[in-house]
Backbone as a ProteinNet text record, in pm:
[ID]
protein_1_A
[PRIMARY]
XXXXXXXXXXXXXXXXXXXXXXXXXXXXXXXXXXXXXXXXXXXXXXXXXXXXXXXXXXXXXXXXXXXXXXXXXXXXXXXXXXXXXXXXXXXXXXXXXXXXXXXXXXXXXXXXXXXXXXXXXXXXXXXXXXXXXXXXXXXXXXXXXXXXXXXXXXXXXXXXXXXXXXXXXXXXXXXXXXXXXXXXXXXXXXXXXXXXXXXXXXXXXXXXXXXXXXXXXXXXXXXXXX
[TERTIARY]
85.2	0	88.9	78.3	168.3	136.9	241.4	188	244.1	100	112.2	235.6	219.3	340.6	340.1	301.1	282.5	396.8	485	625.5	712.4	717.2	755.7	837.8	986	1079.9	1050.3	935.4	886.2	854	879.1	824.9	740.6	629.2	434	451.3	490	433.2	543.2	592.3	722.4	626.2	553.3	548	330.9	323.2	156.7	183.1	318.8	363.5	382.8	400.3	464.5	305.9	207	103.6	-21.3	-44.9	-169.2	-286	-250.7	-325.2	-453.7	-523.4	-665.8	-629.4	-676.4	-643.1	-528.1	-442.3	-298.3	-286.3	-345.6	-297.9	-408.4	-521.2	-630.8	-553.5	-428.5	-387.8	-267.4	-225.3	-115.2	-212.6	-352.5	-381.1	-431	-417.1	-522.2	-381.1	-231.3	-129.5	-100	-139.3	-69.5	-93	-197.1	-229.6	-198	-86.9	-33.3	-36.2	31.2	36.9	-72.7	-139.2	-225.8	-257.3	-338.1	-318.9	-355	-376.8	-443.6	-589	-635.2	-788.1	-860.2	-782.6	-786.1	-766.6	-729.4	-686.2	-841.5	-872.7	-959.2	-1161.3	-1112.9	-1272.6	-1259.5	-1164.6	-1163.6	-1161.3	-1142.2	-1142.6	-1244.9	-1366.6	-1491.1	-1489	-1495.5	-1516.4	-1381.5	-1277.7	-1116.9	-1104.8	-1111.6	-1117.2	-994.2	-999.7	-837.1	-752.2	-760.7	-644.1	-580.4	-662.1	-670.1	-552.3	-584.3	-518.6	-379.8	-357.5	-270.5	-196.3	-203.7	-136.4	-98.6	-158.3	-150.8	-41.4	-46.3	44.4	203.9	202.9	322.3	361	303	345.5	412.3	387.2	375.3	500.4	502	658.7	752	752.8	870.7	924.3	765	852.4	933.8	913.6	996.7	868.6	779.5	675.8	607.7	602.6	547.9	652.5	624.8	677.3	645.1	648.2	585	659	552	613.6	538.2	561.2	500	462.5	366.5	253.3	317.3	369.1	385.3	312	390.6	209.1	103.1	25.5	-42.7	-76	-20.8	-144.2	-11.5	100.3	186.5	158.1	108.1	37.4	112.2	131.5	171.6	74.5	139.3	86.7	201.7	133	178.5	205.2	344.9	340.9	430.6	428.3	482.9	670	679.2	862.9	883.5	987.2	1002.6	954.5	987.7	948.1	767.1	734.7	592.2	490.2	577.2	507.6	564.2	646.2	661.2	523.3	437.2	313	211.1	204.4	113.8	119.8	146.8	124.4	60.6	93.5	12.6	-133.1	-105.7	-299.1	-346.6	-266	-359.9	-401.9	-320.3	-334.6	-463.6	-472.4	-539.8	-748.3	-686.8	-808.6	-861.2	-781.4	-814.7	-884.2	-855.6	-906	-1080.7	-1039.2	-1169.9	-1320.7	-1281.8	-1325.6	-1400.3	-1328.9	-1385.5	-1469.6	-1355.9	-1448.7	-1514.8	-1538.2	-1576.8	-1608.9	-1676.4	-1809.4	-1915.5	-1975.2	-2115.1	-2210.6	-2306.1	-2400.9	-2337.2	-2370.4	-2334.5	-2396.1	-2349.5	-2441.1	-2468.6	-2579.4	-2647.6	-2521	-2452.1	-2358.8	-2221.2	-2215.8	-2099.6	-2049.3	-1948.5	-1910.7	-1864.8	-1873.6	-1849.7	-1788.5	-1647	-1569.5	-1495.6	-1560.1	-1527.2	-1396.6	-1302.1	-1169.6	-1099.3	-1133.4	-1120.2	-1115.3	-1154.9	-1162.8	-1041.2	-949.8	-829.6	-708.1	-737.4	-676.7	-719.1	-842.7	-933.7	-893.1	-867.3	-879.4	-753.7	-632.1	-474.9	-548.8	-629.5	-637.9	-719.9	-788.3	-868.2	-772.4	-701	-628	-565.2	-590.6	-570.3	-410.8	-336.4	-220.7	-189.1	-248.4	-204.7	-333.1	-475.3	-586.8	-465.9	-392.8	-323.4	-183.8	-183.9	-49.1	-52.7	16	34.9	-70.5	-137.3	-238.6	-199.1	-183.4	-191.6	-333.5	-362.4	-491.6	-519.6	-571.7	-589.5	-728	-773.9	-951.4	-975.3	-1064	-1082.9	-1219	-1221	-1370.5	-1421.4	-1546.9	-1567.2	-1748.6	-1694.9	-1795.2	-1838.6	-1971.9	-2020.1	-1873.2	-1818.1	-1775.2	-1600.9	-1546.6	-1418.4	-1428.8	-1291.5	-1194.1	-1069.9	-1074.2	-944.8	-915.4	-780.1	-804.8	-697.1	-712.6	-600.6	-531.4	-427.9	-304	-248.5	-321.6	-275.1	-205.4	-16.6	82.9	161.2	73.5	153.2	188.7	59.5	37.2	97.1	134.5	122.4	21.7	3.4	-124.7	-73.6	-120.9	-43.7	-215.8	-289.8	-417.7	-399.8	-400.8	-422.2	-529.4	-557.6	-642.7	-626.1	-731.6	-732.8	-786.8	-791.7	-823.3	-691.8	-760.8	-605.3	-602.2	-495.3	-476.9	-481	-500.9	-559.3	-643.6	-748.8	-792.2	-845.7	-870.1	-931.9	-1118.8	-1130.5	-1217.1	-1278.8	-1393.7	-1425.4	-1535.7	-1580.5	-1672.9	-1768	-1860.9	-1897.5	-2075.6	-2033.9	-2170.7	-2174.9	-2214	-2282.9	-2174.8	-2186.6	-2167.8	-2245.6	-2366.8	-2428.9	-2433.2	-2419.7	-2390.4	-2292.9	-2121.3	-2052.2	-1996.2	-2089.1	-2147.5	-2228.9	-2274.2	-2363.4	-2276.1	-2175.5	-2088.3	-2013.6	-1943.2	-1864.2	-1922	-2101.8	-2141	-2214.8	-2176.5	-2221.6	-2384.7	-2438.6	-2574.1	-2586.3	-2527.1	-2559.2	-2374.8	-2404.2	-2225.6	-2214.7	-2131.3	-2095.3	-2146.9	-2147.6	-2245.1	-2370.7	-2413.9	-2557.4	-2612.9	-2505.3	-2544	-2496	-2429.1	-2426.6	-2566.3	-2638.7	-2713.9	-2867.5	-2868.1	-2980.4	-2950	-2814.2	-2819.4	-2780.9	-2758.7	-2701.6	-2564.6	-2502.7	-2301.5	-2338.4	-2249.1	-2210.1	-2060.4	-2061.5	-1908	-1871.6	-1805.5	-1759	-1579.2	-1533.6	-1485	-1411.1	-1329.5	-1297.1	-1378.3	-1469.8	-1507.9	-1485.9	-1355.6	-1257.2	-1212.6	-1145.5	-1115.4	-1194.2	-1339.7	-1433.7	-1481.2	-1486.1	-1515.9	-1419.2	-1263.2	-1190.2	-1191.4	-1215.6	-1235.9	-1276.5	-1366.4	-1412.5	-1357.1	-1177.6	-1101.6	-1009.4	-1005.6	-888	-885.5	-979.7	-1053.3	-1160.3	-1099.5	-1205.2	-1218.6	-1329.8	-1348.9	-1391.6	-1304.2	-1301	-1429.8	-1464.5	-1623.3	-1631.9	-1749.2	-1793.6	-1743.9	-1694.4	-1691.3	-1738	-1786.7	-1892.3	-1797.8	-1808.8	-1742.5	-1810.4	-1938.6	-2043.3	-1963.6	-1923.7	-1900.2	-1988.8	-1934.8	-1972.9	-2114.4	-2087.3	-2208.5	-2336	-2286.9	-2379.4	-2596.2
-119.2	0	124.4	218.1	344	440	477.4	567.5	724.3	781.1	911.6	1055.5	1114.2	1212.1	1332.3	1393.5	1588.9	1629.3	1582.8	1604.5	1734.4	1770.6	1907.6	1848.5	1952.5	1914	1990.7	1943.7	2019.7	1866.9	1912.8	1795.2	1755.5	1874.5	1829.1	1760.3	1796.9	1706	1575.4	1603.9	1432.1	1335.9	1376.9	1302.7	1239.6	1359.3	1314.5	1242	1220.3	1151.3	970.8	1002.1	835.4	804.6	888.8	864.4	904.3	1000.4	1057.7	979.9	846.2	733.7	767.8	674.3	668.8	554.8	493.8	400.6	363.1	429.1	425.7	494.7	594.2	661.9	566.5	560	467.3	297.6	290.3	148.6	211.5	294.2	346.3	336.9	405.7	428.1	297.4	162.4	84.3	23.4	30	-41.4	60	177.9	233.7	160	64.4	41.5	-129.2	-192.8	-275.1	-371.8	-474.1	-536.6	-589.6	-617.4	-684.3	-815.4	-897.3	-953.7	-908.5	-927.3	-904	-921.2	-1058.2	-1017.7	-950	-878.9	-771.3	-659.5	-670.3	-489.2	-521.9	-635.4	-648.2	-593	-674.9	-626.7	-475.8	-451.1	-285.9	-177.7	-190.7	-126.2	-167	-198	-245.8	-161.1	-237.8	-101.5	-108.3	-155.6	-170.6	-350.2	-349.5	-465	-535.9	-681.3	-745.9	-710.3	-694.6	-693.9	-515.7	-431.6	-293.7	-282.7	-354.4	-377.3	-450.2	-528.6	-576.3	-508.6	-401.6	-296.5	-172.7	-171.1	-42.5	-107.5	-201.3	-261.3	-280	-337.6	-361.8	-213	-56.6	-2.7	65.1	25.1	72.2	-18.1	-149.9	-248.5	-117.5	-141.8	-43.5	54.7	160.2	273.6	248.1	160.7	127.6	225.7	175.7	231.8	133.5	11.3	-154.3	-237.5	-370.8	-459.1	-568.9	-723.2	-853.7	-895	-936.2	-985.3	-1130.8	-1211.3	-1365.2	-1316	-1331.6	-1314.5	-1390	-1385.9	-1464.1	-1589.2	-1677.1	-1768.1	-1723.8	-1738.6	-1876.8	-1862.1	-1741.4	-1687.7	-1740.9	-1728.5	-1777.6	-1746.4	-1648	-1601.8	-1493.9	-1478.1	-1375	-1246	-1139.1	-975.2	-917.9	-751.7	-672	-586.5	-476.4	-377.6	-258.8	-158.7	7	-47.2	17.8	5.1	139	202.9	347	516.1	471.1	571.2	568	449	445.2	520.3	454.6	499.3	616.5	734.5	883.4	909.6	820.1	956.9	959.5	884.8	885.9	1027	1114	1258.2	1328	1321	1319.9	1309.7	1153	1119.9	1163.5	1214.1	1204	1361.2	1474.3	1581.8	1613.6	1495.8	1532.9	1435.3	1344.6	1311.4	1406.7	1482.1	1611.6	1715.3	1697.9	1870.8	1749.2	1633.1	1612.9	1578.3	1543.7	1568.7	1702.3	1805.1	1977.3	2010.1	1965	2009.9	1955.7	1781.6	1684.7	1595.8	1559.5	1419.9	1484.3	1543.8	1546.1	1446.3	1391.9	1273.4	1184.9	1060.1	989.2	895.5	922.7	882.6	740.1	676.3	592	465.7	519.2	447.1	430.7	473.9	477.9	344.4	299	131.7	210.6	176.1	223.8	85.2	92.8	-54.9	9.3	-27.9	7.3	23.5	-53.8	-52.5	56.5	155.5	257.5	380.3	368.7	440.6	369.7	298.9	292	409.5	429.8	533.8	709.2	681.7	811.2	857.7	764.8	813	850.3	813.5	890.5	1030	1057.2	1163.6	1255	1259.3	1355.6	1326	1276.2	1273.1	1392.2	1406.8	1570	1481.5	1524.4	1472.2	1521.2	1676.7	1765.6	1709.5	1671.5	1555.7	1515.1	1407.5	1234.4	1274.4	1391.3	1406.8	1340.9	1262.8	1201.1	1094.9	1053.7	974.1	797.4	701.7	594.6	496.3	441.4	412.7	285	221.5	99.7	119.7	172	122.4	11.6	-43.7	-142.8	-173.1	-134.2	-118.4	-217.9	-260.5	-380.3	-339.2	-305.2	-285.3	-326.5	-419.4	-565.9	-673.2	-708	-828.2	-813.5	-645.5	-585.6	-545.3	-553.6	-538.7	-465.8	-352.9	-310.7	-202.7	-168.3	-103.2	28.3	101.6	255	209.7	257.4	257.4	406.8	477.9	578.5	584.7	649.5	690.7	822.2	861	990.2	1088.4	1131.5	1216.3	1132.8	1032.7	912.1	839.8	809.6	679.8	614.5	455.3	352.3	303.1	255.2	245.9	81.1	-31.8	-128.5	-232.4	-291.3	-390.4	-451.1	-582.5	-675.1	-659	-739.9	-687.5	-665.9	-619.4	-560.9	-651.7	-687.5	-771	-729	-618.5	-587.8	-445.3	-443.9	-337.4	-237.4	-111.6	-26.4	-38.2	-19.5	34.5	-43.3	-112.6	-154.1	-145.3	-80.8	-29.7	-76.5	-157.3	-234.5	-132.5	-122.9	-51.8	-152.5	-92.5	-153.3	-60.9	-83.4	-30.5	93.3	83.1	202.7	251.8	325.6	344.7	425	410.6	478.6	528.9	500.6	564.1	728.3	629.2	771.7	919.2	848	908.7	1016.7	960.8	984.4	1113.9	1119.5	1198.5	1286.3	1265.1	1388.5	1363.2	1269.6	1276.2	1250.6	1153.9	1149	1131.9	1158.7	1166.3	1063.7	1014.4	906.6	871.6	982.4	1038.7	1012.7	1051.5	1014.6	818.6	774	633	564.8	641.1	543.9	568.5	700.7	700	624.5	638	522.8	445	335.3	220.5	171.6	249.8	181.9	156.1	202.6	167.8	139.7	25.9	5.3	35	26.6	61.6	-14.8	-47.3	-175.1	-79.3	-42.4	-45.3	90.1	106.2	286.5	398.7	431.7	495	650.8	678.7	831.9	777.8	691.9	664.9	661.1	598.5	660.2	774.3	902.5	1005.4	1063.7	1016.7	1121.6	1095.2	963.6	990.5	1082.8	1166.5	1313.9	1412.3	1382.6	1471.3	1419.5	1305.1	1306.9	1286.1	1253.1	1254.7	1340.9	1465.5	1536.7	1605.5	1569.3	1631.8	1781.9	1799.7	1941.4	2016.5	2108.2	2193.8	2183.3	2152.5	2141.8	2260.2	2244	2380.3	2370.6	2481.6	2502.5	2577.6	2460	2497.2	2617.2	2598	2698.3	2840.5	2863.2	3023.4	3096.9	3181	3310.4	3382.2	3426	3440.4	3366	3238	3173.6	3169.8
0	0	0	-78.4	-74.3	7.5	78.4	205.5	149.9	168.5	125.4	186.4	154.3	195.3	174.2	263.2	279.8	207.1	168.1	136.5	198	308.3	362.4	424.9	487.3	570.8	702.5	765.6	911.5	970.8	1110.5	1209.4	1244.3	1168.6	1208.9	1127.9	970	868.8	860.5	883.6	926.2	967.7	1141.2	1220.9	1171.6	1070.2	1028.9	939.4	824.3	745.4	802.4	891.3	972.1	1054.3	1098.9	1197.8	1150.4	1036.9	987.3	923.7	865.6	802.1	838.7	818.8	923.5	966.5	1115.9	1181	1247.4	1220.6	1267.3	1386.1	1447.1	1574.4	1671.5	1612.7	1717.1	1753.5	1647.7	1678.7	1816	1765.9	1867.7	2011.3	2010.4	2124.6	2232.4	2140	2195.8	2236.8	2168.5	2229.4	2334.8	2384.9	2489.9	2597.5	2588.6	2720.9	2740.2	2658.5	2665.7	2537.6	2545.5	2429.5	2381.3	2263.9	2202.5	2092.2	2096.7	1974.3	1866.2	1742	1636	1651.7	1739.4	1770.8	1854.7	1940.8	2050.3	2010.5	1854.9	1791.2	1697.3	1676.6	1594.8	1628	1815.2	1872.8	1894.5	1942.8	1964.4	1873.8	1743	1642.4	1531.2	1577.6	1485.2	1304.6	1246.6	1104.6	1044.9	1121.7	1052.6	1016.1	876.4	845.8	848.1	861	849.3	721.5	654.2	519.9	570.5	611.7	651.1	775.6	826.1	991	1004.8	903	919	819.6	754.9	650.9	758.6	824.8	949.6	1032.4	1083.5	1163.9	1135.2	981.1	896.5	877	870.7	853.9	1012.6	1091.5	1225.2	1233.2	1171	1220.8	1140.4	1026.5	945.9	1026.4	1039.7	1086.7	1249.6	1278.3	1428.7	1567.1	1542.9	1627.9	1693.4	1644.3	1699.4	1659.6	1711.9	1727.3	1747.8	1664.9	1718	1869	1977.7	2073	2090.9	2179	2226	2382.7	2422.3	2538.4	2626.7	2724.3	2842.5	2925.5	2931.6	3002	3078.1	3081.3	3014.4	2870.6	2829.7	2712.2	2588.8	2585.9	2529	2331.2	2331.3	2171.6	2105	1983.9	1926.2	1970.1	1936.2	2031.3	1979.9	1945.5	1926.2	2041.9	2050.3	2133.7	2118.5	2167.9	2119.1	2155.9	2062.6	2095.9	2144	2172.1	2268.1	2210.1	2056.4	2013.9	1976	1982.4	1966.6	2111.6	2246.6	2330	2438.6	2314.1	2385.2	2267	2212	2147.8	2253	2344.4	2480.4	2481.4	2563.3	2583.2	2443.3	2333	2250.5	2206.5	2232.6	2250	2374	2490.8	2625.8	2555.3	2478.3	2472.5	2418	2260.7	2184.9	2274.6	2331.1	2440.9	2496.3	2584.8	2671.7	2587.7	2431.4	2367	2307	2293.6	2209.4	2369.8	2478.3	2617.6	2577.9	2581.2	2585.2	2471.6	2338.1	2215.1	2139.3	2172.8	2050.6	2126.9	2194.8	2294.7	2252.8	2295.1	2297	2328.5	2214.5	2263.4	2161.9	2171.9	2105.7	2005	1876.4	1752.5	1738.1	1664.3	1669.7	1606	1493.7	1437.3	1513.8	1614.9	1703	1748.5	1735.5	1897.6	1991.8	2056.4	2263.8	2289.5	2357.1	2419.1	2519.9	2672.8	2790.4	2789.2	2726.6	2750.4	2710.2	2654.5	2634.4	2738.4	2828.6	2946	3072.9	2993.4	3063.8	3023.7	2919	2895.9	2892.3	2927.3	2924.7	3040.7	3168.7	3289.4	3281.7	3219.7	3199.2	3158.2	3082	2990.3	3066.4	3170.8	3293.9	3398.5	3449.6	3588.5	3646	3770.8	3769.3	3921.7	3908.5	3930.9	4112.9	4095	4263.9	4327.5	4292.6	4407.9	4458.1	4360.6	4417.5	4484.8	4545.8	4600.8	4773	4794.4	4945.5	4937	4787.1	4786.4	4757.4	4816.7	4714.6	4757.9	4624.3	4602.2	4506.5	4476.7	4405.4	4329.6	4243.1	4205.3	4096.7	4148.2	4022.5	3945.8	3828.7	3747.2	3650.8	3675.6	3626.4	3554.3	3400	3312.4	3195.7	3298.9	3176	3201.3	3094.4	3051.9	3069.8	3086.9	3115.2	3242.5	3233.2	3396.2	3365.3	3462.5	3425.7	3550.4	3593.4	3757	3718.6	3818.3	3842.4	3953.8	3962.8	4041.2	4060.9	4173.8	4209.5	4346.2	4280.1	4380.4	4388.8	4463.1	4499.4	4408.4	4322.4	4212	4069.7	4055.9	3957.1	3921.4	3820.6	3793.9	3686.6	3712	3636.6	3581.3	3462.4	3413.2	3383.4	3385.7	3334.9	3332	3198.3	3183.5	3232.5	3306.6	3353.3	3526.4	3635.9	3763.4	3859.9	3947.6	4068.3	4156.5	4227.7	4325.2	4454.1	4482.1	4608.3	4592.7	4559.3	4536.5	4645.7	4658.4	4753.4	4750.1	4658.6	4573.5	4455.2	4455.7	4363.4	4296.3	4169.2	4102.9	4002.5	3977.6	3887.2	3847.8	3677.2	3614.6	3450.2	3403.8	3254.1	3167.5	3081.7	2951.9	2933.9	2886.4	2845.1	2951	3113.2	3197.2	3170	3189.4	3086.1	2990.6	2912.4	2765.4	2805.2	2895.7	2928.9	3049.9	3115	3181.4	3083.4	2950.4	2917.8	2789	2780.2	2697.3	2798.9	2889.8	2983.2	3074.8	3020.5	3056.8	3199.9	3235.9	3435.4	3448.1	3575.7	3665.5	3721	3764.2	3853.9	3955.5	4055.8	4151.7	4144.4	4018.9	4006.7	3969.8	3911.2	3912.8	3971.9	4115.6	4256.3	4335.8	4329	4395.8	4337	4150.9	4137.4	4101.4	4158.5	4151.5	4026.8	3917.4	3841.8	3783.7	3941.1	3931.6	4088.1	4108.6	4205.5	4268.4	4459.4	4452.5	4610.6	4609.6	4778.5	4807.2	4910.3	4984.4	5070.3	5045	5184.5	5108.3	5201	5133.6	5129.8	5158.2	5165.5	5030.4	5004.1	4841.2	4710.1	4760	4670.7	4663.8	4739.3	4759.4	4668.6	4684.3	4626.1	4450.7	4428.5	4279.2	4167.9	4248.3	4166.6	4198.2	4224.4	4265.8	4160.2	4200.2	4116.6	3972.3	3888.6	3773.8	3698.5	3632.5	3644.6	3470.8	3398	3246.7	3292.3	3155.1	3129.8	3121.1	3104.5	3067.1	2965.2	2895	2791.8	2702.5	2539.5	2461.1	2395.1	2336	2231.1	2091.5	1994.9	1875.2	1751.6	1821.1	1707.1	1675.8	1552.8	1545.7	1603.8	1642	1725.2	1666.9	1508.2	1405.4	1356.9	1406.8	1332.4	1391.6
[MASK]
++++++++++++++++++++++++++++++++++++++++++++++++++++++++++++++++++++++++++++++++++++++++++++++++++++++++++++++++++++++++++++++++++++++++++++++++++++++++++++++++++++++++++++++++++++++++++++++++++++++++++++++++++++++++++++++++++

């Protein structure tokens, strides 16, 4: 497949030259949060077909941004994952997370996929860092059929899939639940109190979660004139 080329000697267009594709930064974003297989890049990226995906990937091996690895037992499987220069674009995506939070959620369209696992890295992308100072904390969130926990130390946070081994805090809601969190319609707050998120343990650590996680104010892109 021939990969197109702004042809300019600048570092925006270098770095949109190596990352601008379509599908290529959403693959970056789904390896930030650890290695994957091909059918784990496959459920999470609905609409990116295989012949597509595995052209994104091969171009992602070249440029030295991924890498084939073998999964550790038990899972013992081929998986992809960011090599060093792949995963300094984290600040990147958390940046460009943070501006589409303010200027680009809204509600969410009928043709949309929503995959909880996505909000492992969302919560990198709202973490407000001076809450978690003198803080350490464990939460672990369990929505529908995914698991995946925060690791907050002392104005640090570590986001990973899968469950925690000793957790503080443990949070279990639905899917459309935070779907609905994440387009603004009810708060967290509000679907502990009707029941449709649950939450088990200190509960000074659940309190502080809306401290230490916090979306931006809504912006309004409408020209001024219109």
């Amino acid at each position: 497949m021939d990969q197109r080329s702004y042809n300019q000697f600048c570092a925006t267009a270098r770095t949109l030259d190596v990352i601008g594709e379509r599908w290529t930064l959403l693959l970056v974003r789904e390896l930030l949060t650890g290695p994957k297989r091909f059918g784990d890049l496959q459920k999470s990226l609905r609409g990116l077909g295989t012949g597509l995906l595995s052209a994104r990937l091969k171009h992602l091996e070249r440029e030295g941004l991924a890498r084939r690895v073998t999964l550790p037992p038990p899972a013992r499987t081929p998986a992809y994952e960011l090599t060093e220069a792949g995963r300094e674009l984290e600040p990147a995506v958390l940046a460009l997370a943070r501006w589409g939070m303010k200027w680009a959620m809204g509600e969410r369209h009928e043709e949309e996929s929503f995959h909880p696992g996505w909000a492992v890295l969302g919560l990198r992308a709202c973490f407000v860092p001076e809450a978690a100072a003198g803080l350490r904390a464990v939460y672990e969130f369990r929505v529908g059929d995914e698991l995946f926990h925060v690791d907050v130390d002392d104005g640090r946070i570590d986001t990973l899939h899968g469950p925690a081994q000793r957790p503080d805090v443990v949070i279990e809601t639905g899917e459309s639940v935070l779907a609905g969190i994440a387009a603004r319609r009810i708060t967290f707050a509000e679907a502990l109190a009707d029941g449709t998120a649950r939450a088990c343990g200190d509960p000074d650590l659940l309190h502080a979660l809306s401290d230490l996680f916090v979306w931006p104010p809504a912006g309004d892109r409408t020209p001024a004139n219109s």
